[in-house]
Short mmCIF file of C-alpha atoms in Angstrom, two decimals:
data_model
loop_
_atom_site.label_atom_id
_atom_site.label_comp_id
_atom_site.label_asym_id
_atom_site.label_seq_id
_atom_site.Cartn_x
_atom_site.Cartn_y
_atom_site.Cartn_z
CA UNK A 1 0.00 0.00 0.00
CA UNK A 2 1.42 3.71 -1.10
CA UNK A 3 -0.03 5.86 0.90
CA UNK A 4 0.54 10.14 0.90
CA UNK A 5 -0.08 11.77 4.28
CA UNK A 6 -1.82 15.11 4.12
CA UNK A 7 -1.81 17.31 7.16
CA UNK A 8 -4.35 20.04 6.82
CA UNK A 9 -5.91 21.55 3.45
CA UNK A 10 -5.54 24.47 1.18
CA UNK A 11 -9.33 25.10 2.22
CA UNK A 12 -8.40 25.88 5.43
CA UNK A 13 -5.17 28.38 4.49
CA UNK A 14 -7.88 29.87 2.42
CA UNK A 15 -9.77 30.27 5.13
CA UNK A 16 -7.08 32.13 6.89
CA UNK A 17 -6.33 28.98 9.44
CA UNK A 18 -2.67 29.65 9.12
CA UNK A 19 -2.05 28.77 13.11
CA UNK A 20 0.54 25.44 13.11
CA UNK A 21 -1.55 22.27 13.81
CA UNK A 22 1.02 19.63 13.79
CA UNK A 23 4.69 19.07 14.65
CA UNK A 24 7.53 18.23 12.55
CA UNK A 25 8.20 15.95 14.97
CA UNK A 26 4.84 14.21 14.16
CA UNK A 27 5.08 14.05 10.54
CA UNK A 28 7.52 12.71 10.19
CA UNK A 29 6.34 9.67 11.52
CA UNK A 30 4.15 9.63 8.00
CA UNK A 31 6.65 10.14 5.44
CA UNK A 32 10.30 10.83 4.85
CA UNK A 33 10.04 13.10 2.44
CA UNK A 34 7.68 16.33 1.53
CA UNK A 35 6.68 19.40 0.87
CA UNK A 36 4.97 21.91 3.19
CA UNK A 37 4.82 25.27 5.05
CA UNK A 38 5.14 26.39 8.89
CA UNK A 39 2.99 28.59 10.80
CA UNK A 40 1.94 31.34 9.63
CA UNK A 41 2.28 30.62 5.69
CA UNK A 42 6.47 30.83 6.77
CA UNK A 43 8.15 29.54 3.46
CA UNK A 44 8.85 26.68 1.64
CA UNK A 45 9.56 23.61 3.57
CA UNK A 46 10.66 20.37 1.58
CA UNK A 47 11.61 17.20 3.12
CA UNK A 48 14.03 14.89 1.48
CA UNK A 49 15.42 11.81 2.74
CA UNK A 50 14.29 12.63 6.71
CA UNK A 51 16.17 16.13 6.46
CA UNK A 52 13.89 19.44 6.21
CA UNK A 53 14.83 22.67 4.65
CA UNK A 54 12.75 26.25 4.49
CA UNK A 55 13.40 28.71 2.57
CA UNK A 56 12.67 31.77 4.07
CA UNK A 57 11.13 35.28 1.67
CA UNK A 58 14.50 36.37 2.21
CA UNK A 59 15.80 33.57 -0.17
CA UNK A 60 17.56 32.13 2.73
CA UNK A 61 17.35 28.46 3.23
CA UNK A 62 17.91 26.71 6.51
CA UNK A 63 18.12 23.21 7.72
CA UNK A 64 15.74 22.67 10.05
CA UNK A 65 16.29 20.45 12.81
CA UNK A 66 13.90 21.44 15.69
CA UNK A 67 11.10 19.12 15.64
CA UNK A 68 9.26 20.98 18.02
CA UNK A 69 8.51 23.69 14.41
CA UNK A 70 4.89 23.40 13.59
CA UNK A 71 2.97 23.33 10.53
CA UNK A 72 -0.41 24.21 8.87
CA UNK A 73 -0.35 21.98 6.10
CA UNK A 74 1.76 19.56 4.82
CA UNK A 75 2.15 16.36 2.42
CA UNK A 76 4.45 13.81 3.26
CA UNK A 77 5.17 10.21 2.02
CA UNK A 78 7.86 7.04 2.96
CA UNK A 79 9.20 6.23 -0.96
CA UNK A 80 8.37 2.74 -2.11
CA UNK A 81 7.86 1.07 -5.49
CA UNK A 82 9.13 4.12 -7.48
CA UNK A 83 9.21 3.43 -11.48
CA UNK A 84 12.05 5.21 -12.60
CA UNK A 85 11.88 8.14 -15.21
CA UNK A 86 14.77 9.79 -17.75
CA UNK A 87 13.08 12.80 -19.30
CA UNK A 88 14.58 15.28 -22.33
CA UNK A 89 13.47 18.68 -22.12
CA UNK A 90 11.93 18.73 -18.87
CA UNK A 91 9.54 21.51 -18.15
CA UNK A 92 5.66 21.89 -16.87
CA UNK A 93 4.60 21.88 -19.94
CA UNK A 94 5.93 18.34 -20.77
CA UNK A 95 5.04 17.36 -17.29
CA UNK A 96 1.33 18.37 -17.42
CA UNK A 97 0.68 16.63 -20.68
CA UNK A 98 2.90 14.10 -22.16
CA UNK A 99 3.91 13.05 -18.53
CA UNK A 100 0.87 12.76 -17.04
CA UNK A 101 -1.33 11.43 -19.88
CA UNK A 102 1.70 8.14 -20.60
CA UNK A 103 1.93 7.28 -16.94
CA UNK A 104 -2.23 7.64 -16.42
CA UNK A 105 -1.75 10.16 -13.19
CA UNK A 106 -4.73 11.77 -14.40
CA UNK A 107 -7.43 11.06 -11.55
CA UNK A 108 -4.66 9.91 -9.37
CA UNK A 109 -1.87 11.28 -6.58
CA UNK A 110 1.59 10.34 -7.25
CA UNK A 111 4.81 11.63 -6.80
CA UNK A 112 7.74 12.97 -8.74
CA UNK A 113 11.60 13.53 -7.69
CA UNK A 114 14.22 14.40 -10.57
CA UNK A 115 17.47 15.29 -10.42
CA UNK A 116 19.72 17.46 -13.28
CA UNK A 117 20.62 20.87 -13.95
CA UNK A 118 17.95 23.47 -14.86
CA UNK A 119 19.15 25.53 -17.62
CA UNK A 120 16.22 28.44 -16.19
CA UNK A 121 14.42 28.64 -13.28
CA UNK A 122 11.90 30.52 -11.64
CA UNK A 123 10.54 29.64 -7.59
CA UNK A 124 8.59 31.57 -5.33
CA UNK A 125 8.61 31.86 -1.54
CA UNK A 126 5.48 32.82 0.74
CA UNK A 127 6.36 35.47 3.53
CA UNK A 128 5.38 34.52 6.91
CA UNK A 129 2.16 36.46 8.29
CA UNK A 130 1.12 37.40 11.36
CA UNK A 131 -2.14 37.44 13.21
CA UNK A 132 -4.69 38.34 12.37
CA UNK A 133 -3.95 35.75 9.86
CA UNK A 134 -4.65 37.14 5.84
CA UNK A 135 -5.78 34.20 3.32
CA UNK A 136 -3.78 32.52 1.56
CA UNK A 137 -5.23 34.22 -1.72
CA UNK A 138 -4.03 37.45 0.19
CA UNK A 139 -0.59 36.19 0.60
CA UNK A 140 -0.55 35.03 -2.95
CA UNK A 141 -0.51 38.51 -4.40
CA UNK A 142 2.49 39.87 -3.22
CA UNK A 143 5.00 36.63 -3.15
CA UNK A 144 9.08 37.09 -3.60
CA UNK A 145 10.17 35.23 -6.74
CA UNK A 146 13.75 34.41 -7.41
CA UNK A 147 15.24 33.29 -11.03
CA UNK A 148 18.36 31.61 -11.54
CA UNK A 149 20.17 29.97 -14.58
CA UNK A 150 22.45 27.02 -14.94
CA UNK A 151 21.49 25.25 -11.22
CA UNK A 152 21.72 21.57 -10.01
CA UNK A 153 19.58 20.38 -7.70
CA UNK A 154 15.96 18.52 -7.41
CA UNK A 155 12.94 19.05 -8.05
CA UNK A 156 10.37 17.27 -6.19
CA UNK A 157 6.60 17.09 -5.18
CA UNK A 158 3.32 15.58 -5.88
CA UNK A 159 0.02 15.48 -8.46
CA UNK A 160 -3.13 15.49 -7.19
CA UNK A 161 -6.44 14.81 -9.18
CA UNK A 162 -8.28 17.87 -10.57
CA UNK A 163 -11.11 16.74 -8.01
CA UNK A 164 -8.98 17.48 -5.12
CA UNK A 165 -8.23 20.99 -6.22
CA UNK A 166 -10.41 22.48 -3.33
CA UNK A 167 -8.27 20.30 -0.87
CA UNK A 168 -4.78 20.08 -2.53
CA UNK A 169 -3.19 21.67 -5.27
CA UNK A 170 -4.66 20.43 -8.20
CA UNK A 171 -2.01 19.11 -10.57
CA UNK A 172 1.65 19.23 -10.11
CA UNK A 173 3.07 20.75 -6.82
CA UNK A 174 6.46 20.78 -7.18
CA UNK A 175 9.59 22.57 -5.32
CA UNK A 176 12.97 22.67 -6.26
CA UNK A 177 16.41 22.45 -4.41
CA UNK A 178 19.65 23.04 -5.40
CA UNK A 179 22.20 20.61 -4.53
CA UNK A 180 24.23 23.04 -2.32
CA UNK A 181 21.42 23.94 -0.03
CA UNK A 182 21.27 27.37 -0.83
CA UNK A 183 18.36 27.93 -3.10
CA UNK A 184 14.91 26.05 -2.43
CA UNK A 185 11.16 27.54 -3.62
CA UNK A 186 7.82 26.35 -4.95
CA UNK A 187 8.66 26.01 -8.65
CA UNK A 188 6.82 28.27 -10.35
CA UNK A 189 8.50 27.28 -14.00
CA UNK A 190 11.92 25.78 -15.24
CA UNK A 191 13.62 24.59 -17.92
CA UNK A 192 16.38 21.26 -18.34
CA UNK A 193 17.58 19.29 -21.42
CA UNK A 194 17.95 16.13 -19.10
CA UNK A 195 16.70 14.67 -15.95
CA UNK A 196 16.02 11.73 -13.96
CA UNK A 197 14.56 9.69 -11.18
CA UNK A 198 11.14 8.23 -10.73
CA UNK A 199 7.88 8.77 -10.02
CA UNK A 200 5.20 6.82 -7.80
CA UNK A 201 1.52 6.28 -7.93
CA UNK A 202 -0.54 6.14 -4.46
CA UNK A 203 -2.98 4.01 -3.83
CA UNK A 204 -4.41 6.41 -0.75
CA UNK A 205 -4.63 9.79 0.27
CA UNK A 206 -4.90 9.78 4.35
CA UNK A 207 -6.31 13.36 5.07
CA UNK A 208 -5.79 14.10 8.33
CA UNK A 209 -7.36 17.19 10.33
CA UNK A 210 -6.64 19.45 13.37
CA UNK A 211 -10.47 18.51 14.60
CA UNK A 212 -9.30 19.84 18.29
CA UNK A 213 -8.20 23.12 16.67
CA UNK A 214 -10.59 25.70 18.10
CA UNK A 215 -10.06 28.28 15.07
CA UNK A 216 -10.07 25.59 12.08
CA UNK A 217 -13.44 23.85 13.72
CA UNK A 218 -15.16 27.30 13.74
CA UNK A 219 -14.10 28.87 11.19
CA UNK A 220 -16.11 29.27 7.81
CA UNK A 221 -14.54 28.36 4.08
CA UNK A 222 -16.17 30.20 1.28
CA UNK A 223 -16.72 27.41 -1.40
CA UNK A 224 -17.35 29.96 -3.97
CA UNK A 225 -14.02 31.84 -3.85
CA UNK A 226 -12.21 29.01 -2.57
CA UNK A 227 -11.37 26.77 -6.47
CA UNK A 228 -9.93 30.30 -7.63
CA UNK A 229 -8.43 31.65 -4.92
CA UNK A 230 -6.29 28.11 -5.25
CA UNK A 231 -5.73 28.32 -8.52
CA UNK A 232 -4.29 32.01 -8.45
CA UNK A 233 -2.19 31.27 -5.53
CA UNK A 234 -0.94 27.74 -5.89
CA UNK A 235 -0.25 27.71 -9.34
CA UNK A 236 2.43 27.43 -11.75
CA UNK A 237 3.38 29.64 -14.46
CA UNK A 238 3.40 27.08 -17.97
CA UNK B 1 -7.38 8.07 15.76
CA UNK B 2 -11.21 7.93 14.59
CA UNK B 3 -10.53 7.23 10.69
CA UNK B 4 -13.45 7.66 8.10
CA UNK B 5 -12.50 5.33 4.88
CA UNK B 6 -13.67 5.82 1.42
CA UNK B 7 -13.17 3.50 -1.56
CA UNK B 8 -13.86 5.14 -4.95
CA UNK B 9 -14.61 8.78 -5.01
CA UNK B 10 -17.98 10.86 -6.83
CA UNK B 11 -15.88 11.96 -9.33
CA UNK B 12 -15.30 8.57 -10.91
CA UNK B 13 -18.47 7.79 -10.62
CA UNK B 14 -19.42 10.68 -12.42
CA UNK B 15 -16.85 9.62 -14.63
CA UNK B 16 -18.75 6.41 -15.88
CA UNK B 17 -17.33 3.96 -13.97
CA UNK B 18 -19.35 2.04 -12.12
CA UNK B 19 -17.38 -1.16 -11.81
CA UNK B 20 -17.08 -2.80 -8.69
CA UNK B 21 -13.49 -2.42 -7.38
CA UNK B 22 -13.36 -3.14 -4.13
CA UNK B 23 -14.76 -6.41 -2.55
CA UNK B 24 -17.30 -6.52 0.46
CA UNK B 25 -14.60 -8.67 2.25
CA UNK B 26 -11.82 -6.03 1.84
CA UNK B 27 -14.55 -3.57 2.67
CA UNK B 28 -15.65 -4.56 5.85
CA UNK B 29 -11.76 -4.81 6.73
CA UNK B 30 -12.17 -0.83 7.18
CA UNK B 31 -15.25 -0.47 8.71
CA UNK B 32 -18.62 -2.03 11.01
CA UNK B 33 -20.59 0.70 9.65
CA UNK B 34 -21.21 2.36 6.16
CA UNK B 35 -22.97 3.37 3.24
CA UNK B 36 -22.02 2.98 -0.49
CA UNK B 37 -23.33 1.39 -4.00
CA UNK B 38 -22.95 -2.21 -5.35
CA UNK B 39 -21.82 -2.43 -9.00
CA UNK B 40 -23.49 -0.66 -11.75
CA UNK B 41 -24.59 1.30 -9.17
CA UNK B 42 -26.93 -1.05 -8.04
CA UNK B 43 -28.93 0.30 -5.26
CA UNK B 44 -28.51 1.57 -2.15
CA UNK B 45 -25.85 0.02 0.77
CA UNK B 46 -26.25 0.59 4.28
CA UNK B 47 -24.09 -1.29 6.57
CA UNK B 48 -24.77 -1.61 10.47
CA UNK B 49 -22.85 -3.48 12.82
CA UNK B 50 -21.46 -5.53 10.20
CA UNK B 51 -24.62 -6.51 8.12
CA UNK B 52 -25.50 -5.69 5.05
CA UNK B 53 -28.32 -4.26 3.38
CA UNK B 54 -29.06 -3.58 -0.02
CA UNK B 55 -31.99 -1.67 -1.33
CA UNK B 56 -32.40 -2.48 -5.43
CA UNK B 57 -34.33 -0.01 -7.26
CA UNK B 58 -37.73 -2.31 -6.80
CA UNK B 59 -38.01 -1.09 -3.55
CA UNK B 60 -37.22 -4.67 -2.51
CA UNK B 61 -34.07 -4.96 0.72
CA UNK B 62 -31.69 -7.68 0.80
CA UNK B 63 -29.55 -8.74 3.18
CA UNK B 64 -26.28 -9.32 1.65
CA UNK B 65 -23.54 -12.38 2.75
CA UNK B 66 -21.79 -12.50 -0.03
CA UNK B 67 -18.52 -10.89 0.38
CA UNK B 68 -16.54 -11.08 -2.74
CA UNK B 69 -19.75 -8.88 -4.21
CA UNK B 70 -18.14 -5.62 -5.45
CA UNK B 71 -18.70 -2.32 -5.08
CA UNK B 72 -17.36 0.77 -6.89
CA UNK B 73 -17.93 3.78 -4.59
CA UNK B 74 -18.32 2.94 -0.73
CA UNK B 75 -17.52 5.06 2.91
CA UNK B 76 -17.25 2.74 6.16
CA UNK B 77 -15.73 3.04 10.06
CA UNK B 78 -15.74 1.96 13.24
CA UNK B 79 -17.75 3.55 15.37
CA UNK B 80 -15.69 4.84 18.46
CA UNK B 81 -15.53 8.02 20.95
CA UNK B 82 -18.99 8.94 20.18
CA UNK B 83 -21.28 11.89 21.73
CA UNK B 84 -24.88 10.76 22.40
CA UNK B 85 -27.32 13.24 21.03
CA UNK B 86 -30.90 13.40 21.69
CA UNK B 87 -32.73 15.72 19.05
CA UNK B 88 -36.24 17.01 18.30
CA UNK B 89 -38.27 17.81 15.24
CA UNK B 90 -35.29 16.37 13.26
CA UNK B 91 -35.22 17.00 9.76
CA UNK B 92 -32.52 17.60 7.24
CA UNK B 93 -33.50 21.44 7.81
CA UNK B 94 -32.10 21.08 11.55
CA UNK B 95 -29.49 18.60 10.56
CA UNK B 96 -27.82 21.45 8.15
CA UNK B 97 -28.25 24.19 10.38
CA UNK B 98 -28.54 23.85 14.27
CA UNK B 99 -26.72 20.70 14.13
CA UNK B 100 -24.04 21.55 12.16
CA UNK B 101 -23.72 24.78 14.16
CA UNK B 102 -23.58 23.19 17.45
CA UNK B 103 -21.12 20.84 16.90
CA UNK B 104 -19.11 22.88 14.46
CA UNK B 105 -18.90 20.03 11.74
CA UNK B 106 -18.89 22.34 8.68
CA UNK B 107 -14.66 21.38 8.18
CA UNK B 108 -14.94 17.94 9.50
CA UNK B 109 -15.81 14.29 8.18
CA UNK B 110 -18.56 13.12 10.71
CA UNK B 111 -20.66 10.20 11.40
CA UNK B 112 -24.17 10.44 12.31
CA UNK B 113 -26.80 7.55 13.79
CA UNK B 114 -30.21 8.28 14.90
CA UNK B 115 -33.01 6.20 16.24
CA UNK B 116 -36.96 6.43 15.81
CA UNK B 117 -40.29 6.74 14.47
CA UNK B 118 -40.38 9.03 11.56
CA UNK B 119 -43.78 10.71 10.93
CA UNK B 120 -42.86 11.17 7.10
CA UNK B 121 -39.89 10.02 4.85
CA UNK B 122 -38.97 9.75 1.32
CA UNK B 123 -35.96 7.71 -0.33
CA UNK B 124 -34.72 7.18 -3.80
CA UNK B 125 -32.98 4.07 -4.82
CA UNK B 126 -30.59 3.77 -7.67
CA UNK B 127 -31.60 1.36 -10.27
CA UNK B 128 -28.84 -0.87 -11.85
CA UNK B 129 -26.92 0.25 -14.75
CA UNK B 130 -25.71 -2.05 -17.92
CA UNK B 131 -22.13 -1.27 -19.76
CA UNK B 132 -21.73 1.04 -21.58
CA UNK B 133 -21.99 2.49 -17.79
CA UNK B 134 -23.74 6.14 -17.97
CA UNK B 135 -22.64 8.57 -15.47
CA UNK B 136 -23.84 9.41 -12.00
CA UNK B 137 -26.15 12.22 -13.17
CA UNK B 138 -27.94 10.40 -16.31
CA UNK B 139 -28.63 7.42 -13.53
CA UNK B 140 -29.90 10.14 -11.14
CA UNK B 141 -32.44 11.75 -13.55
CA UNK B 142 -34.65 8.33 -13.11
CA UNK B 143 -34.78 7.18 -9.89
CA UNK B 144 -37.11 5.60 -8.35
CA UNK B 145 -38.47 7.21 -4.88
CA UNK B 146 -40.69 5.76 -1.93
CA UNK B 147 -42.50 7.51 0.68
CA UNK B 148 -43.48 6.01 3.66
CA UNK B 149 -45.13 7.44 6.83
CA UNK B 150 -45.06 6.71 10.74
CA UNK B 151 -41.96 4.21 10.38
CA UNK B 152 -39.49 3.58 12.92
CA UNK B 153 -35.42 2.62 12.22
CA UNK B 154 -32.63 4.11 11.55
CA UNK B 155 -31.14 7.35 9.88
CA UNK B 156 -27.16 6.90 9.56
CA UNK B 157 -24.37 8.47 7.54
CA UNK B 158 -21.74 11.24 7.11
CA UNK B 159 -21.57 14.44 7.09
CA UNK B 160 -18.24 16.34 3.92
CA UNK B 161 -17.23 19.40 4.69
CA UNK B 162 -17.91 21.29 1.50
CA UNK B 163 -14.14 21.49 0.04
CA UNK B 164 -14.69 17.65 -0.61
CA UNK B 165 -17.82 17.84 -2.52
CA UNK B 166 -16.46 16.87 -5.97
CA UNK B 167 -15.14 13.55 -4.24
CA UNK B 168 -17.34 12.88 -1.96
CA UNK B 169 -21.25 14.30 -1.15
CA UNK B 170 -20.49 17.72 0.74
CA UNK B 171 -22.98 18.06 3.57
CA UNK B 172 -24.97 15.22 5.19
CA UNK B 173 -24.93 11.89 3.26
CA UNK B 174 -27.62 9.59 5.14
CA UNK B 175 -29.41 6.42 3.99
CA UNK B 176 -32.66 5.42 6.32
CA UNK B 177 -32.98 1.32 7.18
CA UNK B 178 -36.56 0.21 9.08
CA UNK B 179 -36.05 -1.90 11.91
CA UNK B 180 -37.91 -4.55 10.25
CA UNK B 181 -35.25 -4.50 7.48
CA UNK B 182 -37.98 -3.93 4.71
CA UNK B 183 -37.46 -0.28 3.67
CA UNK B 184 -34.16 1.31 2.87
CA UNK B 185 -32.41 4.15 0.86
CA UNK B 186 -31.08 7.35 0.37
CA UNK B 187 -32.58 10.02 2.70
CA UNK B 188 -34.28 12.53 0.58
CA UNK B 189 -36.27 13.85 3.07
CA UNK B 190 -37.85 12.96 6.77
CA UNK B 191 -39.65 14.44 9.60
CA UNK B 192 -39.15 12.69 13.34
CA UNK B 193 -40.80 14.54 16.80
CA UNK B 194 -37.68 12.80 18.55
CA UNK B 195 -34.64 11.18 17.61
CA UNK B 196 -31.85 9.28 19.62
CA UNK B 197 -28.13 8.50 18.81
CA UNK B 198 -25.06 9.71 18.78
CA UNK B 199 -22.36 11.38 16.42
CA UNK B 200 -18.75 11.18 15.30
CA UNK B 201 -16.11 13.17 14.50
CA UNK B 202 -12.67 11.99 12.35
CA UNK B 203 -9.76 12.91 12.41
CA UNK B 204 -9.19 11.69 9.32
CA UNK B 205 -10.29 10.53 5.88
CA UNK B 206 -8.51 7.37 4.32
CA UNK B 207 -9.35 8.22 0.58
CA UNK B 208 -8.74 4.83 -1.32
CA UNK B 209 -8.45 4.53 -4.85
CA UNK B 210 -8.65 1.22 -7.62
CA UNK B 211 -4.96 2.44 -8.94
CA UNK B 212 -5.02 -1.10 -10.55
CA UNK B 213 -8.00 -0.40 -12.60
CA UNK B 214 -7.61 0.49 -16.06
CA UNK B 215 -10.74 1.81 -17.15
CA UNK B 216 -10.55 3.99 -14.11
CA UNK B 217 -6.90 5.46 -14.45
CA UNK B 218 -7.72 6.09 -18.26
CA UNK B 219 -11.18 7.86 -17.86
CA UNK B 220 -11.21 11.44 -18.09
CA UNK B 221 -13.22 13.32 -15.35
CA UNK B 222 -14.93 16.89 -16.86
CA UNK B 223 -14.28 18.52 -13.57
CA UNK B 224 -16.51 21.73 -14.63
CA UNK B 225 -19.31 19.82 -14.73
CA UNK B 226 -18.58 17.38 -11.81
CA UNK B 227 -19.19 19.50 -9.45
CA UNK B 228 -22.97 21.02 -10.57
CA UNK B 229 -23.57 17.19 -11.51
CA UNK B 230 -22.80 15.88 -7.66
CA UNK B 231 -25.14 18.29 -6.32
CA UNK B 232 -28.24 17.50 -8.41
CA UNK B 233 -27.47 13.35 -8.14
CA UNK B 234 -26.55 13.38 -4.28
CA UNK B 235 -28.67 15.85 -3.15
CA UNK B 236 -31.40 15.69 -0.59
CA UNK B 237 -34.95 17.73 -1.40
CA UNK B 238 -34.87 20.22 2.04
#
């Protein structure tokens, strides 16, 4: 059984229930590797290999060993039966169609780690907020970006069915970082002539929820606003 | 840990697939308790303390023993750490507001069992489908309903917080069985002076799906459409 561990939803960041609901400590019980965000929307957290780095808005990344750090949300899996992958001209646009459509990921979660240079990239990191918490739509619009050309590192993350989209980020979630530590972000585009590694398809989602959080039980989502406020603030650029 | 699992989401079913992929066996594995469909969508599943019922679209209620029968779309647990409730003039009216309210379910996954006489109720059982399998909403433009007054049994199900409603029915999900075993289906509507029970909250949602099915990881899901087409299949009337 593959099975991808989901702490929290994009529902409730959109919903402005930014307050950390579980420890680090905690989930990684669930999964050795990740993607993910601490309280208060504070960067980009990915987890490879039982080691967790953030990058802060600043650009700064740090290697984060306090396990005691809490997060809102956060997707986390242990890797097993990976099929392995060797791509040529790697982008979202070949991910997204070709990718998705010859491995059938269509109406299911899986996920993706590749390693090569990236000839062009482009990530973006969320700045932490403070209460009272904005939503994450809010948070969206104003979002450091940093490019970089000719970089080495990973890129790694998940697809989710277009029918979790008010949940998860529908399609590919992916972050990327570099091999020296330095430079990690949610990949907003990129560009390589070559990479590899593998992908894996999961049989379940377990959704978990803060149901003893006092602000995520009472608060109210607005389904209406919620499948584009996602969209425009957990999206990709191609 | 009070787990809610789901085999098979809404979204493949409006999808057109309908095949069984999950066995009753397997199913009951995950859960005492439960509602789903049996293959071709045929009729309506309510399972109680381990037995199974099966409305078919006749009106007629069978109780099932065979467990390699299949089922394509199915939600199940074991009861555990529940709150009694004790409710009157229940209806889906107070079951969507006051209730919901109270117990601040609106972001949860919840399980809900109630007890008595109903002075009015209405079902609708799904009739069979043949391949080539329609989708969800053709099958719910001609279904069969049954009203029935001053009968006593039971009203169980689950509430979705609305961010799932493309997998899942957002809102209360209920099926009514008689105590003499003779009427059962999907809750359209009800009126009860007095209801006893109790109620569930999860703290998380195993979301299961037939990876090893082909017809499901090739189908294409129209997901502007899926979620109008949930609403008018898996709705109730009040």
């Amino acid at each position: 059984m593959n099975t991808l561990y989901e702490h929290g939803t994009l529902a409730m960041l959109m919903a402005k229930n930014l307050a950390g609901t579980i420890t680090l400590g905690e989930l990684l019980k669930h999964g050795s590797c990740g993607l993910g965000t601490f309280e208060g929307l504070d960067g980009e957290v990915m987890i490879l290999d039982n080691e967790v780095y953030q990058a802060e808005s600043s650009g700064k990344v740090h290697h984060i060993t306090d396990m005691q750090t809490t997060l809102p949300f956060a997707s986390v899996h242990f890797p097993q039966d990976q099929h392995k992958v060797s791509l040529q001209n790697v982008n979202f646009d070949l991910l997204n169609k070709s990718f998705v459509h010859d491995h059938q990921l269509q109406n299911v979660f899986a996920a993706l780690r590749l390693h090569g240079t990236l000839s062009d990239v482009l990530i973006r990191i969320a700045p932490k907020q403070e209460r009272p918490y904005p939503s994450l739509l809010e948070v969206a619009k104003g979002q450091p970006t940093f490019p970089r050309k000719n970089i080495t590192g990973t890129v790694f993350g998940y697809y989710a069915p277009a029918a979790f989209g008010s949940i998860t980020a529908a399609g590919w979630h992916l972050h990327f970082l570099s091999d020296d530590h330095q430079y990690e972000g949610h990949l907003l585009s990129f560009d390589s002539d070559e990479m590899t590694g593998d992908y894996e398809v999961f049989d379940q989602l377990d959704q978990h929820f803060p149901v003893n959080d006092k602000e995520f039980r009472e608060s109210d989502v607005d389904i209406e606003s919620l499948r584009e406020g996602i969209a425009k603030s957990e999206g990709h650029q191609d």
